[in-house]
PDB file of C-alpha atoms in Angstrom:
ATOM      1  CA  MET A 194       0.000   0.000   0.000  1.00  0.00           C
ATOM      2  CA  ASP A 195       2.914   2.347   0.747  1.00  0.00           C
ATOM      3  CA  ASN A 196       4.265   1.925  -2.802  1.00  0.00           C
ATOM      4  CA  PHE A 197       0.831   2.807  -4.233  1.00  0.00           C
ATOM      5  CA  ALA A 198       0.681   5.994  -2.139  1.00  0.00           C
ATOM      6  CA  LYS A 199       4.115   7.041  -3.400  1.00  0.00           C
ATOM      7  CA  LYS A 200       3.062   6.492  -7.012  1.00  0.00           C
ATOM      8  CA  ILE A 201      -0.118   8.509  -6.535  1.00  0.00           C
ATOM      9  CA  SER A 202       1.759  11.352  -4.841  1.00  0.00           C
ATOM     10  CA  ASN A 203       4.319  11.375  -7.663  1.00  0.00           C
ATOM     11  CA  VAL A 204       1.530  11.599 -10.255  1.00  0.00           C
ATOM     12  CA  PHE A 205      -0.010  14.547  -8.427  1.00  0.00           C
ATOM     13  CA  LEU A 206       3.412  16.182  -8.066  1.00  0.00           C
ATOM     14  CA  TRP A 207       3.940  15.905 -11.822  1.00  0.00           C
ATOM     15  CA  ILE A 208       0.482  17.361 -12.504  1.00  0.00           C
ATOM     16  CA  MET A 209       1.144  20.247 -10.130  1.00  0.00           C
ATOM     17  CA  ASN A 210       4.597  20.907 -11.607  1.00  0.00           C
ATOM     18  CA  ILE A 211       3.239  20.959 -15.161  1.00  0.00           C
ATOM     19  CA  ALA A 212       0.450  23.320 -14.086  1.00  0.00           C
ATOM     20  CA  LEU A 213       2.987  25.621 -12.412  1.00  0.00           C
ATOM     21  CA  ILE A 214       5.177  25.641 -15.520  1.00  0.00           C
ATOM     22  CA  VAL A 215       2.169  26.580 -17.671  1.00  0.00           C
ATOM     23  CA  MET A 216       1.182  29.246 -15.131  1.00  0.00           C
ATOM     24  CA  GLY A 217       4.756  30.602 -15.158  1.00  0.00           C
ATOM     25  CA  ILE A 218       4.682  30.883 -18.940  1.00  0.00           C
ATOM     26  CA  ILE A 219       1.314  32.655 -18.869  1.00  0.00           C
ATOM     27  CA  LEU A 220       2.531  35.021 -16.136  1.00  0.00           C
ATOM     28  CA  SER A 221       5.695  35.763 -18.132  1.00  0.00           C
ATOM     29  CA  PHE A 222       3.631  36.807 -21.143  1.00  0.00           C
ATOM     30  CA  SER A 223       1.401  38.869 -18.859  1.00  0.00           C
ATOM     31  CA  LEU A 224       4.508  40.528 -17.431  1.00  0.00           C
ATOM     32  CA  LEU A 225       5.583  41.523 -20.933  1.00  0.00           C
ATOM     33  CA  ILE A 226       2.113  42.907 -21.687  1.00  0.00           C
ATOM     34  CA  GLU A 227       2.184  44.824 -18.403  1.00  0.00           C
ATOM     35  CA  THR A 228       5.585  46.262 -19.347  1.00  0.00           C
ATOM     36  CA  LYS A 229       4.011  47.558 -22.554  1.00  0.00           C
ATOM     37  CA  GLU A 230       1.167  49.091 -20.515  1.00  0.00           C
ATOM     38  CA  ILE A 231       3.688  50.822 -18.245  1.00  0.00           C
ATOM     39  CA  VAL A 232       5.383  52.350 -21.282  1.00  0.00           C
ATOM     40  CA  ILE A 233       2.003  53.509 -22.646  1.00  0.00           C
ATOM     41  CA  GLN A 234       0.970  55.012 -19.288  1.00  0.00           C
ATOM     42  CA  THR A 235       4.371  56.711 -18.961  1.00  0.00           C
ATOM     43  CA  MET A 236       4.008  58.275 -22.387  1.00  0.00           C
ATOM     44  CA  LYS A 237       0.502  59.460 -21.531  1.00  0.00           C
ATOM     45  CA  PHE A 238       1.754  60.885 -18.244  1.00  0.00           C
ATOM     46  CA  LEU A 239       4.656  62.700 -19.921  1.00  0.00           C
ATOM     47  CA  ASN A 240       2.333  64.124 -22.577  1.00  0.00           C
ATOM     48  CA  GLY A 241      -0.076  65.362 -19.925  1.00  0.00           C
ATOM     49  CA  ASP A 242      -2.902  62.995 -20.932  1.00  0.00           C
ATOM     50  CA  GLY A 243      -2.529  60.473 -18.119  1.00  0.00           C
ATOM     51  CA  ASN A 244      -2.385  60.677 -14.357  1.00  0.00           C
ATOM     52  CA  TYR A 245       0.170  59.399 -11.904  1.00  0.00           C
ATOM     53  CA  GLN A 246      -2.325  57.123 -10.133  1.00  0.00           C
ATOM     54  CA  SER A 247      -2.860  54.901 -13.179  1.00  0.00           C
ATOM     55  CA  LEU A 248       0.894  54.797 -13.807  1.00  0.00           C
ATOM     56  CA  ILE A 249       1.617  53.723 -10.233  1.00  0.00           C
ATOM     57  CA  GLU A 250      -1.190  51.161 -10.394  1.00  0.00           C
ATOM     58  CA  GLU A 251       0.377  49.621 -13.517  1.00  0.00           C
ATOM     59  CA  ILE A 252       3.782  49.495 -11.797  1.00  0.00           C
ATOM     60  CA  VAL A 253       2.328  47.741  -8.738  1.00  0.00           C
ATOM     61  CA  ILE A 254       0.530  45.227 -10.967  1.00  0.00           C
ATOM     62  CA  PHE A 255       3.870  44.622 -12.703  1.00  0.00           C
ATOM     63  CA  PHE A 256       5.425  43.796  -9.337  1.00  0.00           C
ATOM     64  CA  LEU A 257       2.567  41.410  -8.524  1.00  0.00           C
ATOM     65  CA  TYR A 258       3.260  39.452 -11.721  1.00  0.00           C
ATOM     66  CA  PHE A 259       6.967  39.581 -10.977  1.00  0.00           C
ATOM     67  CA  GLU A 260       6.461  38.243  -7.444  1.00  0.00           C
ATOM     68  CA  PHE A 261       4.288  35.364  -8.636  1.00  0.00           C
ATOM     69  CA  ILE A 262       6.935  34.377 -11.183  1.00  0.00           C
ATOM     70  CA  ALA A 263       9.618  34.610  -8.489  1.00  0.00           C
ATOM     71  CA  LEU A 264       7.465  32.400  -6.255  1.00  0.00           C
ATOM     72  CA  ILE A 265       7.263  29.735  -8.961  1.00  0.00           C
ATOM     73  CA  VAL A 266      11.022  29.916  -9.536  1.00  0.00           C
ATOM     74  CA  LYS A 267      11.661  29.574  -5.785  1.00  0.00           C
ATOM     75  CA  TYR A 268       9.312  26.580  -5.675  1.00  0.00           C
ATOM     76  CA  PHE A 269      11.446  24.666  -8.148  1.00  0.00           C
ATOM     77  CA  LYS A 270      14.747  25.819  -6.615  1.00  0.00           C
ATOM     78  CA  ASN A 271      13.677  24.841  -3.077  1.00  0.00           C
ATOM     79  CA  ASN A 272      12.850  21.227  -3.863  1.00  0.00           C
ATOM     80  CA  TYR A 273       9.112  21.736  -4.439  1.00  0.00           C
ATOM     81  CA  HIS A 274       8.517  24.051  -1.497  1.00  0.00           C
ATOM     82  CA  PHE A 275       6.819  27.460  -1.454  1.00  0.00           C
ATOM     83  CA  PRO A 276       8.586  29.903   0.897  1.00  0.00           C
ATOM     84  CA  LEU A 277       6.169  31.602   3.313  1.00  0.00           C
ATOM     85  CA  ARG A 278       7.789  35.006   3.004  1.00  0.00           C
ATOM     86  CA  TYR A 279       6.988  35.241  -0.734  1.00  0.00           C
ATOM     87  CA  PHE A 280       3.282  34.854   0.023  1.00  0.00           C
ATOM     88  CA  ILE A 281       3.600  37.657   2.568  1.00  0.00           C
ATOM     89  CA  TYR A 282       5.356  39.859  -0.001  1.00  0.00           C
ATOM     90  CA  ILE A 283       2.559  39.207  -2.478  1.00  0.00           C
ATOM     91  CA  GLY A 284      -0.040  40.048   0.168  1.00  0.00           C
ATOM     92  CA  ILE A 285       1.664  43.332   1.022  1.00  0.00           C
ATOM     93  CA  THR A 286       1.939  44.302  -2.644  1.00  0.00           C
ATOM     94  CA  ALA A 287      -1.713  43.421  -3.275  1.00  0.00           C
ATOM     95  CA  ILE A 288      -2.865  45.549  -0.326  1.00  0.00           C
ATOM     96  CA  VAL A 289      -0.703  48.473  -1.489  1.00  0.00           C
ATOM     97  CA  ARG A 290      -2.362  48.204  -4.902  1.00  0.00           C
ATOM     98  CA  LEU A 291      -5.774  48.148  -3.227  1.00  0.00           C
ATOM     99  CA  ILE A 292      -4.924  51.289  -1.254  1.00  0.00           C
ATOM    100  CA  ILE A 293      -3.781  53.054  -4.438  1.00  0.00           C
ATOM    101  CA  VAL A 294      -6.951  52.130  -6.309  1.00  0.00           C
ATOM    102  CA  GLU A 295      -9.521  52.434  -3.483  1.00  0.00           C
ATOM    103  CA  HIS A 296      -8.389  55.309  -1.289  1.00  0.00           C
ATOM    104  CA  ASN A 297     -11.688  57.191  -1.012  1.00  0.00           C
ATOM    105  CA  GLU A 298     -12.537  56.325   2.603  1.00  0.00           C
ATOM    106  CA  PRO A 299      -9.896  57.111   5.244  1.00  0.00           C
ATOM    107  CA  GLU A 300     -11.188  54.411   7.591  1.00  0.00           C
ATOM    108  CA  SER A 301     -10.657  51.659   5.029  1.00  0.00           C
ATOM    109  CA  VAL A 302      -7.175  52.975   4.209  1.00  0.00           C
ATOM    110  CA  LEU A 303      -6.341  52.835   7.923  1.00  0.00           C
ATOM    111  CA  ILE A 304      -7.626  49.265   8.164  1.00  0.00           C
ATOM    112  CA  TRP A 305      -5.590  48.225   5.104  1.00  0.00           C
ATOM    113  CA  ALA A 306      -2.512  49.950   6.552  1.00  0.00           C
ATOM    114  CA  GLY A 307      -3.071  47.952   9.732  1.00  0.00           C
ATOM    115  CA  ALA A 308      -3.217  44.787   7.627  1.00  0.00           C
ATOM    116  CA  ILE A 309       0.114  45.714   6.047  1.00  0.00           C
ATOM    117  CA  LEU A 310       1.580  46.278   9.516  1.00  0.00           C
ATOM    118  CA  LEU A 311       0.294  42.867  10.602  1.00  0.00           C
ATOM    119  CA  LEU A 312       1.858  41.239   7.539  1.00  0.00           C
ATOM    120  CA  ILE A 313       5.176  42.980   8.203  1.00  0.00           C
ATOM    121  CA  ILE A 314       5.119  41.778  11.816  1.00  0.00           C
ATOM    122  CA  SER A 315       4.362  38.248  10.646  1.00  0.00           C
ATOM    123  CA  LEU A 316       7.224  38.520   8.156  1.00  0.00           C
ATOM    124  CA  ALA A 317       9.598  39.572  10.938  1.00  0.00           C
ATOM    125  CA  ILE A 318       8.444  36.650  13.090  1.00  0.00           C
ATOM    126  CA  ALA A 319       8.813  34.233  10.180  1.00  0.00           C
ATOM    127  CA  GLU A 320      12.317  35.532   9.409  1.00  0.00           C
ATOM    128  CA  LYS A 321      13.352  35.168  13.060  1.00  0.00           C
ATOM    129  CA  PHE A 322      11.937  31.734  13.823  1.00  0.00           C
ATOM    130  CA  ILE A 323      11.732  29.930  10.472  1.00  0.00           C
ATOM    131  CA  ARG A 324      14.783  28.728   8.583  1.00  0.00           C
ATOM    132  CA  ASN A 325      15.724  31.090   5.719  1.00  0.00           C
ATOM    133  CA  ASP A 326      15.482  29.756   2.158  1.00  0.00           C
TER     134      ASP A 326
END
């Protein structure tokens, strides 16, 4: 029975690895498209047609794609293991993007800033007590 369980887990590991490779390829193309959008927004901003908020939003989205690709790379480099700190980085970046896009109510911005503080504290705890990758 133990041999059967190992075979099944290996099949699922292969399926997951193939899915992550496909996702990495899709994210890489999306990163290139986002780079093009950053150039377009920069040109609009320099010509006076665009605003800085949309440019910064595009840059933060670029970093989200970049962090997801880095997470997939780290997964394969760390013997099929996702480092916790990369998920925290992605969470912080996503909340920063949310604050940039939805900053109309000061109370919600304060709550999101508190969430970022909580994530930073959890990152510090993880760095102190969990083995570094």
